[in-house]
Short mmCIF file of C-alpha atoms and ligand atoms in Angstrom, two decimals:
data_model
loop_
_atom_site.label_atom_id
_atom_site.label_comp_id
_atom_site.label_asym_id
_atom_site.label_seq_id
_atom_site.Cartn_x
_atom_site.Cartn_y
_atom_site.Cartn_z
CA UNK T 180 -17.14 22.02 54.76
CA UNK T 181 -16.46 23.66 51.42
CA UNK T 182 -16.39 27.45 50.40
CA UNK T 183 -18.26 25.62 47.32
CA UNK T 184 -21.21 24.60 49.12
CA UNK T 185 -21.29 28.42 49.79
CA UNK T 186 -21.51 29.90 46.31
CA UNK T 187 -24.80 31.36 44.56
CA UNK T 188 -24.73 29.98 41.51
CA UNK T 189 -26.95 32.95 39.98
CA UNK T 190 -24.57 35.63 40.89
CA UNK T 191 -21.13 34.14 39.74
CA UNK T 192 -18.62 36.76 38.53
CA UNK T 193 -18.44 36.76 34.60
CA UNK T 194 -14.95 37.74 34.48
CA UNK T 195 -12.25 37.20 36.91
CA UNK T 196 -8.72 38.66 36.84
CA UNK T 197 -5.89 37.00 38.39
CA UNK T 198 -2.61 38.39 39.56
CA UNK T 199 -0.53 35.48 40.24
CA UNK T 200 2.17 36.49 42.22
CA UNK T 201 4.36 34.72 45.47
CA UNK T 202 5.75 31.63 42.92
CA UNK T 203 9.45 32.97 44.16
CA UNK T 204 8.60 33.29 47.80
CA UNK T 205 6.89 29.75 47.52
CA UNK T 206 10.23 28.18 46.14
CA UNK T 207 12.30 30.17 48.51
CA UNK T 208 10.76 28.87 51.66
CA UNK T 209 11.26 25.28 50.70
CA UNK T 210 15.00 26.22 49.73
CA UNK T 211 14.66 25.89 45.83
CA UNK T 212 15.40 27.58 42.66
CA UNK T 213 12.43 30.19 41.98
CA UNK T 214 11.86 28.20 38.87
CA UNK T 215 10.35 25.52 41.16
CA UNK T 216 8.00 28.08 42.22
CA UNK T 217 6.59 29.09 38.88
CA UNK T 218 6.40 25.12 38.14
CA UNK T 219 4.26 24.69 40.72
CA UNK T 220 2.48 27.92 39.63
CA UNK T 221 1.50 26.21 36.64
CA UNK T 222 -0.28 23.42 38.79
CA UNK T 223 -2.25 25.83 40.23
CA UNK T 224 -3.08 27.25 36.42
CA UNK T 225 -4.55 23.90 35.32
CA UNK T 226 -6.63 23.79 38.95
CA UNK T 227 -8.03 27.14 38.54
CA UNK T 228 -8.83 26.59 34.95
CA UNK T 229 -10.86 23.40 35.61
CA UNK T 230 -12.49 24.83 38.57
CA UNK T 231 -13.59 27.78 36.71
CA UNK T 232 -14.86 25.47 34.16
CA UNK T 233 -16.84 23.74 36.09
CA UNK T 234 -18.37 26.79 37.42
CA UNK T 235 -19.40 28.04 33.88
CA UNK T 236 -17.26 31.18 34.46
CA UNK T 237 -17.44 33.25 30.73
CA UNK T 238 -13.84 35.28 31.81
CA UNK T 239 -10.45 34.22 33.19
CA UNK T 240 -7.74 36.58 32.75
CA UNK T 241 -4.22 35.48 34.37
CA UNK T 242 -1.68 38.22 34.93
CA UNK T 243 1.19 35.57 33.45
CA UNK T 244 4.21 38.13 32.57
CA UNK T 245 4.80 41.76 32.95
CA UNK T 246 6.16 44.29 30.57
CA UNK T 247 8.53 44.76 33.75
CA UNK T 248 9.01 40.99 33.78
CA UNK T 249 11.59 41.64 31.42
CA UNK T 250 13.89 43.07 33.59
CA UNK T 251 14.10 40.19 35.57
CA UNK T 252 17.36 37.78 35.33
CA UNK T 253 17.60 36.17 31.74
CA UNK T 254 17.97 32.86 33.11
CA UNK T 255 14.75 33.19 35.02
CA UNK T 256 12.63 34.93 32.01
CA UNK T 257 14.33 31.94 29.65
CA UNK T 258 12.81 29.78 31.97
CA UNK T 259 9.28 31.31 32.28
CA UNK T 260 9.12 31.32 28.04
CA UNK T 261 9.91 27.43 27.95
CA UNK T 262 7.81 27.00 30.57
CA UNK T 263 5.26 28.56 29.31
CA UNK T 264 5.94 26.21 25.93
CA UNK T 265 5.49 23.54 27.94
CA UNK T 266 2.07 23.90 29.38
CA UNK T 267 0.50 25.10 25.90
CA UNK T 268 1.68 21.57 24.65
CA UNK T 269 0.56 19.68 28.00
CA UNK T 270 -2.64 21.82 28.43
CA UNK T 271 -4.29 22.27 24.83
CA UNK T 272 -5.56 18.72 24.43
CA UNK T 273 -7.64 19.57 28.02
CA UNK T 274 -8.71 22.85 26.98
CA UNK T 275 -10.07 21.03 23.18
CA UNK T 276 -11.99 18.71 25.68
CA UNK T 277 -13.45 21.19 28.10
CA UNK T 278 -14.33 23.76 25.04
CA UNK T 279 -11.80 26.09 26.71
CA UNK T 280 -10.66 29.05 24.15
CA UNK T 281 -7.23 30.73 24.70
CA UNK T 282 -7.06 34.55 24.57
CA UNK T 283 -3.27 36.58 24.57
CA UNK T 284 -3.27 40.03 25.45
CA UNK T 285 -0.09 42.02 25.61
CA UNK T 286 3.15 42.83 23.66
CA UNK T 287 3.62 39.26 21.90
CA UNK T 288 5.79 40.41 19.41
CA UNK T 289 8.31 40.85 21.69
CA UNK T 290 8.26 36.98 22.67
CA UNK T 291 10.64 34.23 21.78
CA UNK T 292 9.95 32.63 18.29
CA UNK T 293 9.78 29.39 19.92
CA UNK T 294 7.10 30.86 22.25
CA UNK T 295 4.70 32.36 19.76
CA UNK T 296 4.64 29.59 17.73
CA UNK T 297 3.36 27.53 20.97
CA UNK T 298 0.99 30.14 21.70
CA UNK T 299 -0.59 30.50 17.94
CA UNK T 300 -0.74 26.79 17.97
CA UNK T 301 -2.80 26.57 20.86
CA UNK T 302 -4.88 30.05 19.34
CA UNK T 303 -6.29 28.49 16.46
CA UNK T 304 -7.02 25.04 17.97
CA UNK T 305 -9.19 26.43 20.25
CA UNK T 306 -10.47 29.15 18.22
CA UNK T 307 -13.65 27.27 17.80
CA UNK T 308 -14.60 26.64 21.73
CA UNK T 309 -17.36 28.59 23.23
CA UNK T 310 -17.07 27.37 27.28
CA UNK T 311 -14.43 29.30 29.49
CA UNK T 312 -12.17 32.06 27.63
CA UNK T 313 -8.87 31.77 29.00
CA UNK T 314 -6.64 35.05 28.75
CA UNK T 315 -3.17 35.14 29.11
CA UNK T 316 -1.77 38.77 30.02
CA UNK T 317 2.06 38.11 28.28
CA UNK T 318 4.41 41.12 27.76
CA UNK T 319 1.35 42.56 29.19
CA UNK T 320 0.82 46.22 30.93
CA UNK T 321 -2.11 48.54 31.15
CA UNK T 322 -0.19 51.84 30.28
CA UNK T 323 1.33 49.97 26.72
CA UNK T 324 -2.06 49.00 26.02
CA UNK T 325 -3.89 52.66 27.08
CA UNK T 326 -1.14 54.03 25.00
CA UNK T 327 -1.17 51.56 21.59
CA UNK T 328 -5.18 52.43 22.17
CA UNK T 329 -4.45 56.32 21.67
CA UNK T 330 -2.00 55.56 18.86
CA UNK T 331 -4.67 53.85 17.59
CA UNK T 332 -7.18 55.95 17.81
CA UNK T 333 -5.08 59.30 16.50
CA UNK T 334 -4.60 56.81 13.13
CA UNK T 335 -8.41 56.55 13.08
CA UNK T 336 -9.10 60.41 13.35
CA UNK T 337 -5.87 60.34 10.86
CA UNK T 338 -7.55 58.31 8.14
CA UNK T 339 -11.07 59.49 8.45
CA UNK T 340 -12.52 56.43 10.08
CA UNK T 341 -13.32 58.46 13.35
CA UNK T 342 -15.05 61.86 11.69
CA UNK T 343 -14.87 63.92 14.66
CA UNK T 344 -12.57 64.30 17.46
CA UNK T 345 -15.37 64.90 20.03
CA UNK T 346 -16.84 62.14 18.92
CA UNK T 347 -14.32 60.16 21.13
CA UNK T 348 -15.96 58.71 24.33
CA UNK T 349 -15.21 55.83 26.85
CA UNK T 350 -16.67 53.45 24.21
CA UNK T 351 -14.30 54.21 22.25
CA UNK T 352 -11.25 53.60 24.42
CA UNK T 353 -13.07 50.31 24.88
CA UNK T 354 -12.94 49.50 21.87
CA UNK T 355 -9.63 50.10 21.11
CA UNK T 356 -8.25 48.21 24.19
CA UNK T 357 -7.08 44.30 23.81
CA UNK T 358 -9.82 43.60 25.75
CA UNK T 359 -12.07 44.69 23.25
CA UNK T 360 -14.37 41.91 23.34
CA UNK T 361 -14.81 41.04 26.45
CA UNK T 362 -16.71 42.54 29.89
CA UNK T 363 -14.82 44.48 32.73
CA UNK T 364 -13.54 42.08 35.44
CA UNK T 365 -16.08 41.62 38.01
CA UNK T 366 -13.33 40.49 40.31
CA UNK T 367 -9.44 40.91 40.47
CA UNK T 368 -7.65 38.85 42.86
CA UNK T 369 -4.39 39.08 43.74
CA UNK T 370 -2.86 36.14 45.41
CA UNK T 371 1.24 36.72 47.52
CA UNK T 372 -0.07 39.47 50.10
CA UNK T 373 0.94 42.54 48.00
CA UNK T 374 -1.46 45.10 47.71
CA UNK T 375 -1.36 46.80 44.52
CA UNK T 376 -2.27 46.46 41.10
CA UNK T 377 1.21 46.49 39.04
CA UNK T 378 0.11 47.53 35.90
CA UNK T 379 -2.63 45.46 35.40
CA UNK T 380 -5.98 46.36 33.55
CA UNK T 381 -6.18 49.51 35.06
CA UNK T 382 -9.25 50.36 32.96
CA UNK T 383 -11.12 47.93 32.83
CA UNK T 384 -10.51 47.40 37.36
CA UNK T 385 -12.58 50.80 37.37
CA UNK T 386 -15.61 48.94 39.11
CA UNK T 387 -14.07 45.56 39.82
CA UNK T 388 -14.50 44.47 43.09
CA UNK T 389 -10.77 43.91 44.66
CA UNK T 390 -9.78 40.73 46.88
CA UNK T 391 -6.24 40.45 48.44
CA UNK T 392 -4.90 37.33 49.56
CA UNK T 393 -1.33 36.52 51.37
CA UNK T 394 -1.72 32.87 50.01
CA UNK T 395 0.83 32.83 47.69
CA UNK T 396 0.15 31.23 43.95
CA UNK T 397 1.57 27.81 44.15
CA UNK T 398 -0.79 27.43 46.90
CA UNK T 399 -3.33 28.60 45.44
CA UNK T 400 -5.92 26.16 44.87
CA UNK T 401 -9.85 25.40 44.36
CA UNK T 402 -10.70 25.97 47.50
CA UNK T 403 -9.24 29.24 47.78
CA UNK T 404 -10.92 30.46 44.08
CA UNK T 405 -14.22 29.70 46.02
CA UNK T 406 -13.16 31.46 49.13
CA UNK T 407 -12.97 34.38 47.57
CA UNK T 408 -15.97 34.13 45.29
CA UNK T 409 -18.37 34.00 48.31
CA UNK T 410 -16.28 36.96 49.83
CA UNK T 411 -17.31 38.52 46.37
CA UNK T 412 -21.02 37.84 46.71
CA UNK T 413 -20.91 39.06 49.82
CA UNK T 414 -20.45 42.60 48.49
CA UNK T 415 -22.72 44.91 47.51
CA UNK T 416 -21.49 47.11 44.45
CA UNK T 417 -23.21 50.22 44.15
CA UNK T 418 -21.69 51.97 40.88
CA UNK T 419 -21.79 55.20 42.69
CA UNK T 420 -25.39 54.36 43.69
CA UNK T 421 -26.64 54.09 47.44
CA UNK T 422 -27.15 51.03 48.81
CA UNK T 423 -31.31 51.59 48.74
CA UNK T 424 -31.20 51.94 45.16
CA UNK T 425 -29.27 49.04 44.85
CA UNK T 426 -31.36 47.04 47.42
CA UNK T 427 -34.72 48.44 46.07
CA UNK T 428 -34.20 47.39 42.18
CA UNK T 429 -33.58 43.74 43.80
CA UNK T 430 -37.05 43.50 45.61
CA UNK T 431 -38.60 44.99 41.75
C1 IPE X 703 4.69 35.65 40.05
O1 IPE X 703 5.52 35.22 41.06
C2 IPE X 703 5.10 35.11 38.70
C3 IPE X 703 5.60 36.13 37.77
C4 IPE X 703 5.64 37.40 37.99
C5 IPE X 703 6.08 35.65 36.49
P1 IPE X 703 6.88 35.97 41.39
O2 IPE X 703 7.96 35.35 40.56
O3 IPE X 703 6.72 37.43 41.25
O4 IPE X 703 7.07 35.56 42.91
P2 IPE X 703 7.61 36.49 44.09
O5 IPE X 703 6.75 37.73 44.12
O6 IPE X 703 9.03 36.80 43.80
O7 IPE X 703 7.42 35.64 45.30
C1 IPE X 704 2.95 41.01 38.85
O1 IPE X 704 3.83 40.38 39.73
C2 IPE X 704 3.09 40.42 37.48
C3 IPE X 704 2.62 39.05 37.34
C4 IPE X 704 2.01 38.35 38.26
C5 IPE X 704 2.84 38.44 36.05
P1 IPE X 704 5.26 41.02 40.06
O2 IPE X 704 5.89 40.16 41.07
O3 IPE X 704 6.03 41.25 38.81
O4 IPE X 704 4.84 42.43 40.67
P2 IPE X 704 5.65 43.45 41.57
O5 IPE X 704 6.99 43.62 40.94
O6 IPE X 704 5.79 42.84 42.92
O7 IPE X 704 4.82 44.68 41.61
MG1 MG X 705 6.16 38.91 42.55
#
């Protein structure tokens, strides 16, 4: 029997947020290169994507590589960039077809050439689509972004765009955020057994419900995306509520 059979259709998560991480420890156990690990992570990409299209999920944001990332060897991060090349080019013709549209958030500036061309490619193809928004987190971490918001924000108060300084409110920071246009995460997962959040999205996570898993990514499949989406339903989020509000406004 299927974790699928299991879901409530009426109260999917909008947005989910991915931290894909155990691609290394996957290779490692089998006695390869890590590389293998993160080419298998890609396989579980394209799975997740389809499954989350076929779910009507509005939000999927994948935690692909870390502003710390960079420190990691050259050879691997060389890797990860081509890689990364090479699923845009395998993977945009599927998205087209499933109405998929590609997001970026993150430092992109700082990417290979080669990489951002892929990437912008694949950006204005599916500019258009209007099903599943895919985001990739790339050069990505929450304290950059919090602080390119503030910088971005002093400019406003700067040039007169913002009038008042107390004015400023959590809307605001919102706004100013990469994820400017789309809702919170209702869900973060993080797949590879750790169990912390690594500089990801740490304000929009404020009220997302959190799910920890020691599969690691490569392994990562359908079945496990549904596993913990009924593990998500079965919460009750309560915004600082208590639960008889909560349960109350559902009999109204
Ligand atoms: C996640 O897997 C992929 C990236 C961070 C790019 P890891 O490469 O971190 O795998 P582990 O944690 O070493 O197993
Ligand atoms: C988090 O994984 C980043 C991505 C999944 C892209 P890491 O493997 O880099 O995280 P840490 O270093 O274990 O915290
Ligand atoms: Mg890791």
């Amino acid at each position: 029997m299927s974790f699928r059979e299991h879901i409530n259709i009426d109260t999917l998560p909008q947005h989910i947020a991915i931290i894909m991480d155990g691609n290394g420890r996957w290779a490692k156990q089998r006695g390869h290169d890590r590389t293998v690990g993160h080419q298998e992570g890609a396989v579980s990409v394209r799975k997740i994507t389809e499954a989350a299209v076929a779910l009507n999920l509005s939000y999927l944001t994948l935690y692909t590589f870390s502003t710390e990332n960079w420190n990691r060897p050259q050879e691997e991060v060389d890797r990860l960039m081509a890689l990364l090349i090479e699923f845009i080019a395998l993977e945009t013709p599927t998205m087209l077809k499933n109405n998929v549209r590609l997001k970026v958030i993150g430092d992109i500036g700082r990417l290979p050439d080669s990489t951002l061309k892929a990437l912008n490619g694949c950006l204005d193809k599916t500019a258009a689509c209007t099903g599943l928004t895919i985001v990739l987190a790339l050069s990505y971490s929450s304290r950059w972004e919090i602080v390119e918001a503030c910088k971005k924000i002093g400019k406003a108060v700067a040039e007169g765009n913002i009038s008042d300084v107390d004015s400023i409110n959590e809307d605001t920071v919102t706004k100013y955020l990469e994820t400017n246009d789309m809702p919170d995460p209702d869900l973060m997962i993080r797949t590879g057994g750790e169990k912390r959040i690594s500089n990801f999205l740490l304000w929009q996570v404020a009220y997302s419900e959190l799910y920890f898993t020691d599969t690691l990514w490569p392994d990562f499949r359908e079945e496990s995306l549904y596993e913990a989406i009924v593990d998500y339903q079965n919460r009750e989020r309560r915004f600082g509520k208590t639960s008889e509000q909560i349960t109350n406004k559902q009999q109204k």
